[in-house]
């Protein structure tokens, strides 16, 4: 309902028919449908439905991060003059990081991915510093002990949003250690819930818009 | 260690002598000492120590929010052209909200307090909308069920940082319900830990600086 | 065992044969069988069993909320003169809300559904106020941060029963944040367990009966 | 803010001066002040403040349940024609039960206390059945394993609100076992948080008002 | 390893071949194999293996409680002169209750089942008192809020072992409320873990043996 | 209320006057008062009260385990022919172990203390085996990791009741690790709550009575 | 990234293609691929991929512990002169114990398995003492109550690393009781997470290397 | 009981007399007393007791880390040829770090403190690398998010024992985030409980002895 924040359909817990209907309606009424947590079956259903309702729509589906964006030909994505960096430690962080990157981009930000900079190989983290400093806001994804946002925030002045990832088994597994570690971080961060790439990306996008508005964009 | 973010002394868990020493050193080396979670005894010790080491220093102590800022005569607080709103639902939110407001101000932001807008009296929340919209970033403090940031974020486009407050007894008390509710919020927020006014204010201040930099300030 | 409260069969954890037997017995002995948490297979088994034992029975099965009510031709559902409102924020609340509505109706209350009034779009919540005020008791379902019952209870004088829904992932997910938020609500509510639509609807129905009895009905 | 529900001052976490000020204001503006969780020192402060501001006010202070009600001479407590029963298992339940009874009475209900009917001596519980059945709504307080509301609700048709009490040590202590047991009850109850006598009494009072309104009262 | 306590094979987490091998070895070396948590596939594998290794063995398999006992023709089950009562509230308690009854019987006790005496229908519980009093030790199974052992122990002098059952959903579900309620019980009980019918039955059997030994049996 | 189980007054959470009144009444009506969790102040109050009401009563107060037993001259403690062993690992186990020993003795059992047999010095545990085997039932207290009951139960055929003690700091501290370890024990035990010496001793005493009854005592 | 510690591929959460690619790359670049948590399908994919990329590689796959090690013909495993003992209580400990043994061996240590020495049969534990004392460091795996490392560490001077195993159901199940018990152990241990055989084996291997280096090897 | 590991008296939860007695006995029988968690009052009592029993004993008391070591004149502390490094992030880590350093030294190791190398100022951590590499085993203390052991272990080949410190407030506070983060660490560590400096130091000391033994020391 927030003006300017696109509505997204959360695919999980819905039937493929429900998803397809909601996506078709979104394309028709707003020119764009954003669906998260959607699998191949859901993406197929959307494709079939749009083939009927909106045959000229463009569909992008990210198999890895499980999102789908469909746009009507006339739709113009906003473009704001501000940079969002999305940072990951390992391959398992890709799913929520991809979700964050997508929604920040749909909000109009210039999104850069900075991958494979986990704290177990600190040299790579330090090598990335200049790329990290170029961004207006950073989303930093990390699973297991979730130390990466703490380390990154100690190296830059940019606001950092910690995104805990549901990796790890045993005590503190499924992202709980990463979440509580980020909440306890000895460098100041704000945080979103485990795997909440959508929330992190939206927050980063809203900050980017404020920055861009200040730039006169 | 972050460049530009002032170091603060966390008073809790330190003896009054340790606090006073650290504060005196900070005034001497950086022109300013910021101490959080400091009570009357601690503030007295700082006063006595500075009377010796830095007799011309100015001391502000907030008895309610338990912070102290001491500045050398020559110290010039940064001033950045961006607005931080600090919002509360009730009087028990004042402690962490005051901490957030202090540190955002010390980072140079223009800080506005918007108080007593809790969701139990929704009309007052809605009345505050135009003041809320004037800010570049909002810190919204709430205890118990912590619904206020969710409601505020649904009313404005500004980025909202949820600050859970350690009120409430029984199940979900001590701010745990507020924290988990903000992490689950159905409008996108980022969040800090329970009572972490310092973290919320720093994050808001860093965002304000980015916005001000974009403004050419 | 409570006099006047119909026994219901909890389908989950029972074999389809057990469910069908219990349902047939209930129709034969009390004129009505109420089954909750029953899927298509269970509903089919009940249908086949009743085709034999009680071929004139009427069967209603709600595929969405997973309940089934079978009644003998002679059965007369009680009818009491009091109104129960069942309120939801979004589509994922429909399952327990439907269970609550069913059992309140079977207890004889006049049940009204008030849907899609979630706090992320506060205008719609406020638009519903007059409909909310017409009810004698409200069951308000909400998942994720579960703020809706708190907001509704601040707008009306009616007793509100909060019904947390098992949506949301990560910390406080599966309805735990909603439950603890409702228990911490800054407006007075009573609460049932996560997804306990049956309990909420029964409590609402018992209140409706007291009100109706006072009305002389 | 709910129309008709008196505002109460929560004493815990406030200084005695703050409590006294808020109480004096409430007496002046609404004719009545209700304070909960107030100790002897707080009650003394209120007494002194009212001696100045409202010397004709009547003050009742319950040392056991830690509440205080002050009323201006002109204040007329509402009187509604409906009965609230407040039930306890043992002496340790008296604190929250007393809070519930007070607020239900201030809302205008006829309140009856039914004490010492714990499940360890089942004969006494059963002896109380006719008194239990006379009520329009029951608040049932219980600590430790919290079985009493379950047993009571199996014996009567009246709506039962379970009020868990913070007794018990070890695992499930401090009322957590009682709360989770009431949420899991095999007879339908609604529940409030641990020690939330104020919430239970308000909910019972709201139900009583609905019943009384139906009675034409 | 305890002398006199038969070793049992825990079926869950083992392949059917492993189970069959262990069962065959137990029959050969001790004359008896006891397997718990074994499904139809496991029972089939045991049957085939014994057809080869011990074709004269007798096999009993309880499909409901998922246990299997195989005995060589020469095996003589101990017989001790003491009575164990196994009590349940509802059908879902049958699984762990059946496991408890089996192992107590294999230890030689005279086992009596006392079913369907849940606290929601207190009259039935009270009707069972004389049967409850005839036992030397009671295992009382209960799920959800787990109140039954508390109520039973208040009615008899016999030692009661509470056996929490993994029923119930939401907060305190999966037997956690039942376990913590029994640990908090206001009448003295000892307790075993959720669904630990094997442990409860063994403890009851050991007590029965002590009693029988005292009887001179 | 259990016939034959003496009522005990739980001192914690009561004023010294309340304790003294309840103790005096118990001596007058039943010939004996048992108070647990009573400190020096409480014991003094009981002494003064009995000096008035029952000047010939005998008082025993255990400063270490915080219990008090007062008996009228005519009172005859039951004496049953069965042995309860109370076993500890270290000095910190003395408090709940002493409570267990007292109540088992008041129920009439012959109580033996077997101390300082913790698993860190396994030789001492093994040396105690013959004393352990002489008992009819064992209460085994252990804090921290709580391994002692598991080890003891592997060495004897006697029923073992595990009594977790609230020692230990950090994760699993305050007896939680000991409790969950005993519930998971790989040798069959039954368990009581953390520090619930009263419950363990009562359960042991009830078993002792059954054994003694079988002995014809 | 640690020099000398081989990188391992964590198979869980990766597709079989990803695993096969990573394994092939590891063989090509370092001469060895270590994969943990890999099932038959994953092992098959690695086999096929290496048949193409590195047809002369040797593959070992442990079906029980789910690890795979592939080595190029030229690869020479380090060989360090120090002994690691891997100790288990029962068959369910085999999976993480096997993982620990593999990685310690790949780090070059001489690994000895000491199995079936659980505390329920203490005699076997004591029989193993001389074998336990021969090792330079011990990894002791245990599930359920996890008492074995505590008992072992009381019998030897060797450093003991506790490895909790995810066995057990109910409260403290899935290894949580074992973990918290080991953290609370009354004999000094260090600990790894539940099922973290990889971590335990690596830590043991690093200690073995220090010892071997001191030996001049 | 472990041969060669000195017994230590845990001061907390004991009276000063008990502590003084145990310390005096230890000096008399073993030549040395080690007491942990002892405050000024306890230290005074030990001093007075030894003035009587062992007037020539030497006493060291660390006010900060709350330990006391008393030695008879003839006592010779073992001296083993191996290095233990004790690493901290901030001043609040000093308490458990000091306990770890003391016990490792009493076991005979050469102990080096490496302080103030927290991850918020990564440059200092990296500057310490050569000092870190000189050690045979490292104890790394860290509170709040506890990232330091993960970062250190990525920089060195030495075995690292993580020691979580009970700092931090809110969710994951009191060392719980640090503990779970270390258990989830993406570089292999072993871990002890929160504030368990004694355990960490003992484990490090045992490893040092093995290394020294291998060195022929
Ligand atoms: N109230 C606070 N809450 C959280 N962090 C704080 C607070 N006050 C200060 N800090 C942080 O803690 C650091 C000081 O820690 P210390 O070295 O213990 O004084 C500062 O540099 C801040 O980053
Ligand atoms: N969906 C539900 N949630 C909670 N309780 C239920 C539900 N459906 C039925 N029940 C209750 O469970 C009882 C039936 O339990 P059972 O004997 O297992 O079929 C009914 O009498 C109801 O009180
Ligand atoms: N230390 C104790 N732990 C648990 N229950 C106790 C204890 N002491 C007494 N009790 C029980 O608590 C009841 C007394 O509770 P109360 O009415 O609060 O004095 C007694 O009848 C006992 O069943
Ligand atoms: N079973 C395991 N448990 C914990 N960590 C593992 C395991 N197997 C591999 N690892 C670690 O996880 C890293 C690989 O992570 P990834 O990049 O996801 O393959 C390796 O370098 C190891 O440090
Ligand atoms: Mg990470
Ligand atoms: Mg609030
Ligand atoms: Mg909601
Ligand atoms: Mg009770
Ligand atoms: Mg039950
Ligand atoms: Mg122990
Ligand atoms: Mg074990
Ligand atoms: Mg740290």
PDB file of C-alpha atoms in Angstrom, chain G:
ATOM      1  CA  UNK G   1      41.459 -20.799   3.367  1.00  0.00           C
ATOM      2  CA  UNK G   2      43.511 -21.953   6.341  1.00  0.00           C
ATOM      3  CA  UNK G   3      46.810 -23.077   4.932  1.00  0.00           C
ATOM      4  CA  UNK G   4      47.111 -26.812   5.159  1.00  0.00           C
ATOM      5  CA  UNK G   5      43.472 -27.502   5.898  1.00  0.00           C
ATOM      6  CA  UNK G   6      41.908 -29.092   2.825  1.00  0.00           C
ATOM      7  CA  UNK G   7      38.763 -27.386   1.512  1.00  0.00           C
ATOM      8  CA  UNK G   8      35.763 -29.655   1.651  1.00  0.00           C
ATOM      9  CA  UNK G   9      32.582 -29.402  -0.385  1.00  0.00           C
ATOM     10  CA  UNK G  10      29.441 -29.543   1.733  1.00  0.00           C
ATOM     11  CA  UNK G  11      27.117 -31.621  -0.434  1.00  0.00           C
ATOM     12  CA  UNK G  12      23.814 -30.799   1.249  1.00  0.00           C
ATOM     13  CA  UNK G  13      21.955 -27.930  -0.414  1.00  0.00           C
ATOM     14  CA  UNK G  14      23.796 -28.324  -3.716  1.00  0.00           C
ATOM     15  CA  UNK G  15      22.583 -29.998  -6.934  1.00  0.00           C
ATOM     16  CA  UNK G  16      24.444 -33.127  -8.055  1.00  0.00           C
ATOM     17  CA  UNK G  17      25.851 -31.157 -10.999  1.00  0.00           C
ATOM     18  CA  UNK G  18      27.251 -28.472  -8.716  1.00  0.00           C
ATOM     19  CA  UNK G  19      28.832 -31.124  -6.492  1.00  0.00           C
ATOM     20  CA  UNK G  20      30.351 -32.960  -9.441  1.00  0.00           C
ATOM     21  CA  UNK G  21      31.797 -29.728 -10.878  1.00  0.00           C
ATOM     22  CA  UNK G  22      33.297 -28.642  -7.568  1.00  0.00           C
ATOM     23  CA  UNK G  23      34.779 -32.097  -6.989  1.00  0.00           C
ATOM     24  CA  UNK G  24      36.305 -32.259 -10.461  1.00  0.00           C
ATOM     25  CA  UNK G  25      37.842 -28.819 -10.028  1.00  0.00           C
ATOM     26  CA  UNK G  26      39.262 -29.755  -6.645  1.00  0.00           C
ATOM     27  CA  UNK G  27      40.917 -32.901  -8.035  1.00  0.00           C
ATOM     28  CA  UNK G  28      42.383 -30.947 -10.925  1.00  0.00           C
ATOM     29  CA  UNK G  29      43.708 -28.042  -8.866  1.00  0.00           C
ATOM     30  CA  UNK G  30      44.700 -29.652  -5.549  1.00  0.00           C
ATOM     31  CA  UNK G  31      44.879 -33.352  -6.398  1.00  0.00           C
ATOM     32  CA  UNK G  32      42.076 -34.202  -3.974  1.00  0.00           C
ATOM     33  CA  UNK G  33      38.350 -33.602  -3.529  1.00  0.00           C
ATOM     34  CA  UNK G  34      36.635 -34.100  -0.188  1.00  0.00           C
ATOM     35  CA  UNK G  35      32.837 -34.030  -0.204  1.00  0.00           C
ATOM     36  CA  UNK G  36      30.656 -34.401   2.895  1.00  0.00           C
ATOM     37  CA  UNK G  37      26.913 -35.087   3.175  1.00  0.00           C
ATOM     38  CA  UNK G  38      26.767 -36.660  -0.251  1.00  0.00           C
ATOM     39  CA  UNK G  39      24.299 -39.421  -1.091  1.00  0.00           C
ATOM     40  CA  UNK G  40      24.327 -42.179  -3.722  1.00  0.00           C
ATOM     41  CA  UNK G  41      23.038 -39.839  -6.441  1.00  0.00           C
ATOM     42  CA  UNK G  42      25.751 -37.291  -5.681  1.00  0.00           C
ATOM     43  CA  UNK G  43      28.428 -39.947  -5.580  1.00  0.00           C
ATOM     44  CA  UNK G  44      27.235 -41.267  -8.950  1.00  0.00           C
ATOM     45  CA  UNK G  45      27.433 -37.805 -10.487  1.00  0.00           C
ATOM     46  CA  UNK G  46      30.968 -37.310  -9.179  1.00  0.00           C
ATOM     47  CA  UNK G  47      31.959 -40.701 -10.588  1.00  0.00           C
ATOM     48  CA  UNK G  48      30.593 -39.849 -14.043  1.00  0.00           C
ATOM     49  CA  UNK G  49      32.205 -36.409 -14.047  1.00  0.00           C
ATOM     50  CA  UNK G  50      35.612 -37.744 -13.004  1.00  0.00           C
ATOM     51  CA  UNK G  51      35.341 -40.535 -15.595  1.00  0.00           C
ATOM     52  CA  UNK G  52      35.536 -37.680 -18.085  1.00  0.00           C
ATOM     53  CA  UNK G  53      37.801 -35.127 -16.404  1.00  0.00           C
ATOM     54  CA  UNK G  54      40.141 -37.282 -14.352  1.00  0.00           C
ATOM     55  CA  UNK G  55      39.703 -40.908 -15.390  1.00  0.00           C
ATOM     56  CA  UNK G  56      42.687 -42.073 -13.330  1.00  0.00           C
ATOM     57  CA  UNK G  57      41.391 -40.636 -10.073  1.00  0.00           C
ATOM     58  CA  UNK G  58      40.707 -42.976  -7.149  1.00  0.00           C
ATOM     59  CA  UNK G  59      37.321 -42.571  -5.461  1.00  0.00           C
ATOM     60  CA  UNK G  60      36.350 -43.697  -1.976  1.00  0.00           C
ATOM     61  CA  UNK G  61      32.695 -43.244  -0.947  1.00  0.00           C
ATOM     62  CA  UNK G  62      31.431 -44.066   2.541  1.00  0.00           C
ATOM     63  CA  UNK G  63      27.738 -44.872   2.178  1.00  0.00           C
ATOM     64  CA  UNK G  64      27.210 -44.858   5.930  1.00  0.00           C
ATOM     65  CA  UNK G  65      28.863 -41.535   6.768  1.00  0.00           C
ATOM     66  CA  UNK G  66      28.057 -39.967   3.408  1.00  0.00           C
ATOM     67  CA  UNK G  67      31.486 -38.710   2.474  1.00  0.00           C
ATOM     68  CA  UNK G  68      33.501 -39.080  -0.702  1.00  0.00           C
ATOM     69  CA  UNK G  69      37.220 -38.567  -1.263  1.00  0.00           C
ATOM     70  CA  UNK G  70      38.658 -38.524  -4.743  1.00  0.00           C
ATOM     71  CA  UNK G  71      42.392 -38.313  -5.389  1.00  0.00           C
ATOM     72  CA  UNK G  72      44.512 -37.876  -8.449  1.00  0.00           C
ATOM     73  CA  UNK G  73      47.170 -40.579  -8.951  1.00  0.00           C
ATOM     74  CA  UNK G  74      49.944 -38.143  -8.073  1.00  0.00           C
ATOM     75  CA  UNK G  75      48.337 -36.931  -4.870  1.00  0.00           C
ATOM     76  CA  UNK G  76      50.198 -37.777  -1.660  1.00  0.00           C
ATOM     77  CA  UNK G  77      48.192 -37.504   1.482  1.00  0.00           C
ATOM     78  CA  UNK G  78      50.124 -35.827   4.291  1.00  0.00           C
ATOM     79  CA  UNK G  79      51.233 -38.230   7.005  1.00  0.00           C
ATOM     80  CA  UNK G  80      51.806 -36.814  10.467  1.00  0.00           C
ATOM     81  CA  UNK G  81      53.056 -38.735  13.464  1.00  0.00           C
ATOM     82  CA  UNK G  82      50.170 -38.346  15.921  1.00  0.00           C
ATOM     83  CA  UNK G  83      47.142 -40.384  16.956  1.00  0.00           C
ATOM     84  CA  UNK G  84      43.450 -39.347  16.895  1.00  0.00           C
ATOM     85  CA  UNK G  85      40.929 -41.621  18.608  1.00  0.00           C
ATOM     86  CA  UNK G  86      37.282 -41.459  17.478  1.00  0.00           C
ATOM     87  CA  UNK G  87      34.975 -42.931  20.103  1.00  0.00           C
ATOM     88  CA  UNK G  88      31.270 -43.843  19.854  1.00  0.00           C
ATOM     89  CA  UNK G  89      28.553 -45.091  22.160  1.00  0.00           C
ATOM     90  CA  UNK G  90      26.250 -46.784  19.649  1.00  0.00           C
ATOM     91  CA  UNK G  91      25.452 -47.388  16.006  1.00  0.00           C
ATOM     92  CA  UNK G  92      23.615 -44.110  15.528  1.00  0.00           C
ATOM     93  CA  UNK G  93      26.834 -42.210  16.310  1.00  0.00           C
ATOM     94  CA  UNK G  94      28.514 -43.746  13.277  1.00  0.00           C
ATOM     95  CA  UNK G  95      27.562 -41.034  10.786  1.00  0.00           C
ATOM     96  CA  UNK G  96      29.270 -37.993  12.349  1.00  0.00           C
ATOM     97  CA  UNK G  97      32.009 -40.174  13.834  1.00  0.00           C
ATOM     98  CA  UNK G  98      32.834 -41.451  10.360  1.00  0.00           C
ATOM     99  CA  UNK G  99      32.981 -37.881   9.052  1.00  0.00           C
ATOM    100  CA  UNK G 100      35.356 -36.904  11.864  1.00  0.00           C
ATOM    101  CA  UNK G 101      37.576 -39.927  11.271  1.00  0.00           C
ATOM    102  CA  UNK G 102      37.795 -39.237   7.538  1.00  0.00           C
ATOM    103  CA  UNK G 103      38.833 -35.588   7.804  1.00  0.00           C
ATOM    104  CA  UNK G 104      41.353 -36.273  10.599  1.00  0.00           C
ATOM    105  CA  UNK G 105      42.875 -38.974   8.400  1.00  0.00           C
ATOM    106  CA  UNK G 106      42.952 -36.636   5.394  1.00  0.00           C
ATOM    107  CA  UNK G 107      44.814 -34.144   7.573  1.00  0.00           C
ATOM    108  CA  UNK G 108      47.360 -36.928   8.028  1.00  0.00           C
ATOM    109  CA  UNK G 109      46.654 -38.256  11.513  1.00  0.00           C
ATOM    110  CA  UNK G 110      46.675 -41.949  12.511  1.00  0.00           C
ATOM    111  CA  UNK G 111      43.009 -42.533  13.295  1.00  0.00           C
ATOM    112  CA  UNK G 112      41.693 -45.309  15.562  1.00  0.00           C
ATOM    113  CA  UNK G 113      37.983 -46.089  16.021  1.00  0.00           C
ATOM    114  CA  UNK G 114      36.887 -47.149  19.513  1.00  0.00           C
ATOM    115  CA  UNK G 115      33.214 -48.132  19.235  1.00  0.00           C
ATOM    116  CA  UNK G 116      30.353 -49.358  21.414  1.00  0.00           C
ATOM    117  CA  UNK G 117      31.606 -48.017  24.727  1.00  0.00           C
ATOM    118  CA  UNK G 118      28.386 -46.241  25.854  1.00  0.00           C
ATOM    119  CA  UNK G 119      27.807 -45.391  29.526  1.00  0.00           C
ATOM    120  CA  UNK G 120      24.796 -47.708  29.859  1.00  0.00           C
ATOM    121  CA  UNK G 121      27.343 -50.555  29.915  1.00  0.00           C
ATOM    122  CA  UNK G 122      30.073 -48.934  31.951  1.00  0.00           C
ATOM    123  CA  UNK G 123      32.235 -52.058  32.069  1.00  0.00           C
ATOM    124  CA  UNK G 124      32.945 -51.754  28.348  1.00  0.00           C
ATOM    125  CA  UNK G 125      33.902 -48.093  28.757  1.00  0.00           C
ATOM    126  CA  UNK G 126      36.358 -48.995  31.484  1.00  0.00           C
ATOM    127  CA  UNK G 127      37.783 -51.876  29.429  1.00  0.00           C
ATOM    128  CA  UNK G 128      38.661 -49.365  26.713  1.00  0.00           C
ATOM    129  CA  UNK G 129      40.765 -47.127  28.971  1.00  0.00           C
ATOM    130  CA  UNK G 130      44.178 -48.290  27.809  1.00  0.00           C
ATOM    131  CA  UNK G 131      43.211 -47.841  24.152  1.00  0.00           C
ATOM    132  CA  UNK G 132      41.846 -44.377  24.995  1.00  0.00           C
ATOM    133  CA  UNK G 133      45.095 -43.403  26.743  1.00  0.00           C
ATOM    134  CA  UNK G 134      47.207 -44.261  23.690  1.00  0.00           C
ATOM    135  CA  UNK G 135      45.707 -41.422  21.664  1.00  0.00           C
ATOM    136  CA  UNK G 136      47.002 -37.833  21.444  1.00  0.00           C
ATOM    137  CA  UNK G 137      43.499 -36.396  21.161  1.00  0.00           C
ATOM    138  CA  UNK G 138      40.020 -37.927  21.347  1.00  0.00           C
ATOM    139  CA  UNK G 139      36.804 -37.115  19.504  1.00  0.00           C
ATOM    140  CA  UNK G 140      33.960 -38.628  21.558  1.00  0.00           C
ATOM    141  CA  UNK G 141      30.560 -38.850  19.842  1.00  0.00           C
ATOM    142  CA  UNK G 142      27.378 -39.345  21.858  1.00  0.00           C
ATOM    143  CA  UNK G 143      23.675 -38.736  21.331  1.00  0.00           C
ATOM    144  CA  UNK G 144      20.669 -38.627  23.658  1.00  0.00           C
ATOM    145  CA  UNK G 145      21.994 -37.420  27.044  1.00  0.00           C
ATOM    146  CA  UNK G 146      25.547 -37.292  25.688  1.00  0.00           C
ATOM    147  CA  UNK G 147      27.265 -38.455  28.881  1.00  0.00           C
ATOM    148  CA  UNK G 148      30.086 -40.402  27.247  1.00  0.00           C
ATOM    149  CA  UNK G 149      32.635 -37.551  26.720  1.00  0.00           C
ATOM    150  CA  UNK G 150      32.210 -36.516  30.374  1.00  0.00           C
ATOM    151  CA  UNK G 151      32.888 -40.056  31.576  1.00  0.00           C
ATOM    152  CA  UNK G 152      35.799 -40.599  29.162  1.00  0.00           C
ATOM    153  CA  UNK G 153      37.446 -37.284  30.069  1.00  0.00           C
ATOM    154  CA  UNK G 154      37.327 -38.317  33.718  1.00  0.00           C
ATOM    155  CA  UNK G 155      39.318 -41.452  32.877  1.00  0.00           C
ATOM    156  CA  UNK G 156      42.133 -39.998  30.735  1.00  0.00           C
ATOM    157  CA  UNK G 157      44.493 -36.973  30.526  1.00  0.00           C
ATOM    158  CA  UNK G 158      44.098 -36.618  26.776  1.00  0.00           C
ATOM    159  CA  UNK G 159      42.206 -33.575  25.438  1.00  0.00           C
ATOM    160  CA  UNK G 160      38.620 -34.626  24.612  1.00  0.00           C
ATOM    161  CA  UNK G 161      36.460 -32.988  21.931  1.00  0.00           C
ATOM    162  CA  UNK G 162      32.764 -33.731  22.499  1.00  0.00           C
ATOM    163  CA  UNK G 163      30.701 -34.407  19.360  1.00  0.00           C
ATOM    164  CA  UNK G 164      26.939 -34.358  20.064  1.00  0.00           C
ATOM    165  CA  UNK G 165      24.820 -36.554  17.772  1.00  0.00           C
ATOM    166  CA  UNK G 166      21.282 -35.736  16.618  1.00  0.00           C
ATOM    167  CA  UNK G 167      19.559 -38.708  18.202  1.00  0.00           C
ATOM    168  CA  UNK G 168      16.713 -38.622  20.717  1.00  0.00           C
ATOM    169  CA  UNK G 169      13.125 -37.379  20.440  1.00  0.00           C
ATOM    170  CA  UNK G 170      11.029 -35.109  22.635  1.00  0.00           C
ATOM    171  CA  UNK G 171      12.487 -32.411  24.903  1.00  0.00           C
ATOM    172  CA  UNK G 172      16.234 -32.048  24.325  1.00  0.00           C
ATOM    173  CA  UNK G 173      16.003 -34.306  21.286  1.00  0.00           C
ATOM    174  CA  UNK G 174      17.923 -33.953  18.008  1.00  0.00           C
ATOM    175  CA  UNK G 175      21.172 -33.615  19.957  1.00  0.00           C
ATOM    176  CA  UNK G 176      20.250 -30.486  21.963  1.00  0.00           C
ATOM    177  CA  UNK G 177      20.494 -32.318  25.335  1.00  0.00           C
ATOM    178  CA  UNK G 178      23.807 -33.858  24.314  1.00  0.00           C
ATOM    179  CA  UNK G 179      25.191 -30.461  23.277  1.00  0.00           C
ATOM    180  CA  UNK G 180      24.101 -28.643  26.408  1.00  0.00           C
ATOM    181  CA  UNK G 181      25.267 -31.516  28.611  1.00  0.00           C
ATOM    182  CA  UNK G 182      28.729 -31.426  27.034  1.00  0.00           C
ATOM    183  CA  UNK G 183      28.894 -27.632  27.459  1.00  0.00           C
ATOM    184  CA  UNK G 184      27.995 -28.155  31.141  1.00  0.00           C
ATOM    185  CA  UNK G 185      30.333 -31.126  31.605  1.00  0.00           C
ATOM    186  CA  UNK G 186      31.829 -31.422  35.077  1.00  0.00           C
ATOM    187  CA  UNK G 187      35.099 -32.581  33.457  1.00  0.00           C
ATOM    188  CA  UNK G 188      36.727 -30.068  31.077  1.00  0.00           C
ATOM    189  CA  UNK G 189      35.898 -30.667  27.400  1.00  0.00           C
ATOM    190  CA  UNK G 190      35.688 -28.569  24.299  1.00  0.00           C
ATOM    191  CA  UNK G 191      32.720 -29.144  22.058  1.00  0.00           C
ATOM    192  CA  UNK G 192      31.497 -28.783  18.480  1.00  0.00           C
ATOM    193  CA  UNK G 193      27.955 -28.379  17.157  1.00  0.00           C
ATOM    194  CA  UNK G 194      25.459 -31.235  16.795  1.00  0.00           C
ATOM    195  CA  UNK G 195      26.553 -33.679  14.045  1.00  0.00           C
ATOM    196  CA  UNK G 196      29.558 -31.486  13.220  1.00  0.00           C
ATOM    197  CA  UNK G 197      31.884 -34.415  12.637  1.00  0.00           C
ATOM    198  CA  UNK G 198      33.722 -32.338  10.060  1.00  0.00           C
ATOM    199  CA  UNK G 199      34.543 -29.659  12.613  1.00  0.00           C
ATOM    200  CA  UNK G 200      35.535 -32.139  15.325  1.00  0.00           C
ATOM    201  CA  UNK G 201      37.775 -34.073  12.943  1.00  0.00           C
ATOM    202  CA  UNK G 202      39.428 -30.896  11.645  1.00  0.00           C
ATOM    203  CA  UNK G 203      40.122 -29.626  15.173  1.00  0.00           C
ATOM    204  CA  UNK G 204      41.517 -33.032  16.177  1.00  0.00           C
ATOM    205  CA  UNK G 205      43.638 -33.074  13.022  1.00  0.00           C
ATOM    206  CA  UNK G 206      45.042 -29.588  13.748  1.00  0.00           C
ATOM    207  CA  UNK G 207      45.981 -30.663  17.285  1.00  0.00           C
ATOM    208  CA  UNK G 208      47.567 -33.840  15.888  1.00  0.00           C
ATOM    209  CA  UNK G 209      49.676 -31.726  13.534  1.00  0.00           C
ATOM    210  CA  UNK G 210      50.917 -29.527  16.381  1.00  0.00           C
ATOM    211  CA  UNK G 211      51.843 -32.637  18.341  1.00  0.00           C
ATOM    212  CA  UNK G 212      53.521 -34.193  15.323  1.00  0.00           C
ATOM    213  CA  UNK G 213      55.418 -30.980  14.586  1.00  0.00           C
ATOM    214  CA  UNK G 214      56.671 -31.029  18.166  1.00  0.00           C
ATOM    215  CA  UNK G 215      57.732 -34.632  17.626  1.00  0.00           C
ATOM    216  CA  UNK G 216      59.819 -33.391  14.789  1.00  0.00           C
ATOM    217  CA  UNK G 217      57.408 -34.913  12.243  1.00  0.00           C
TER     218      UNK G 217
END
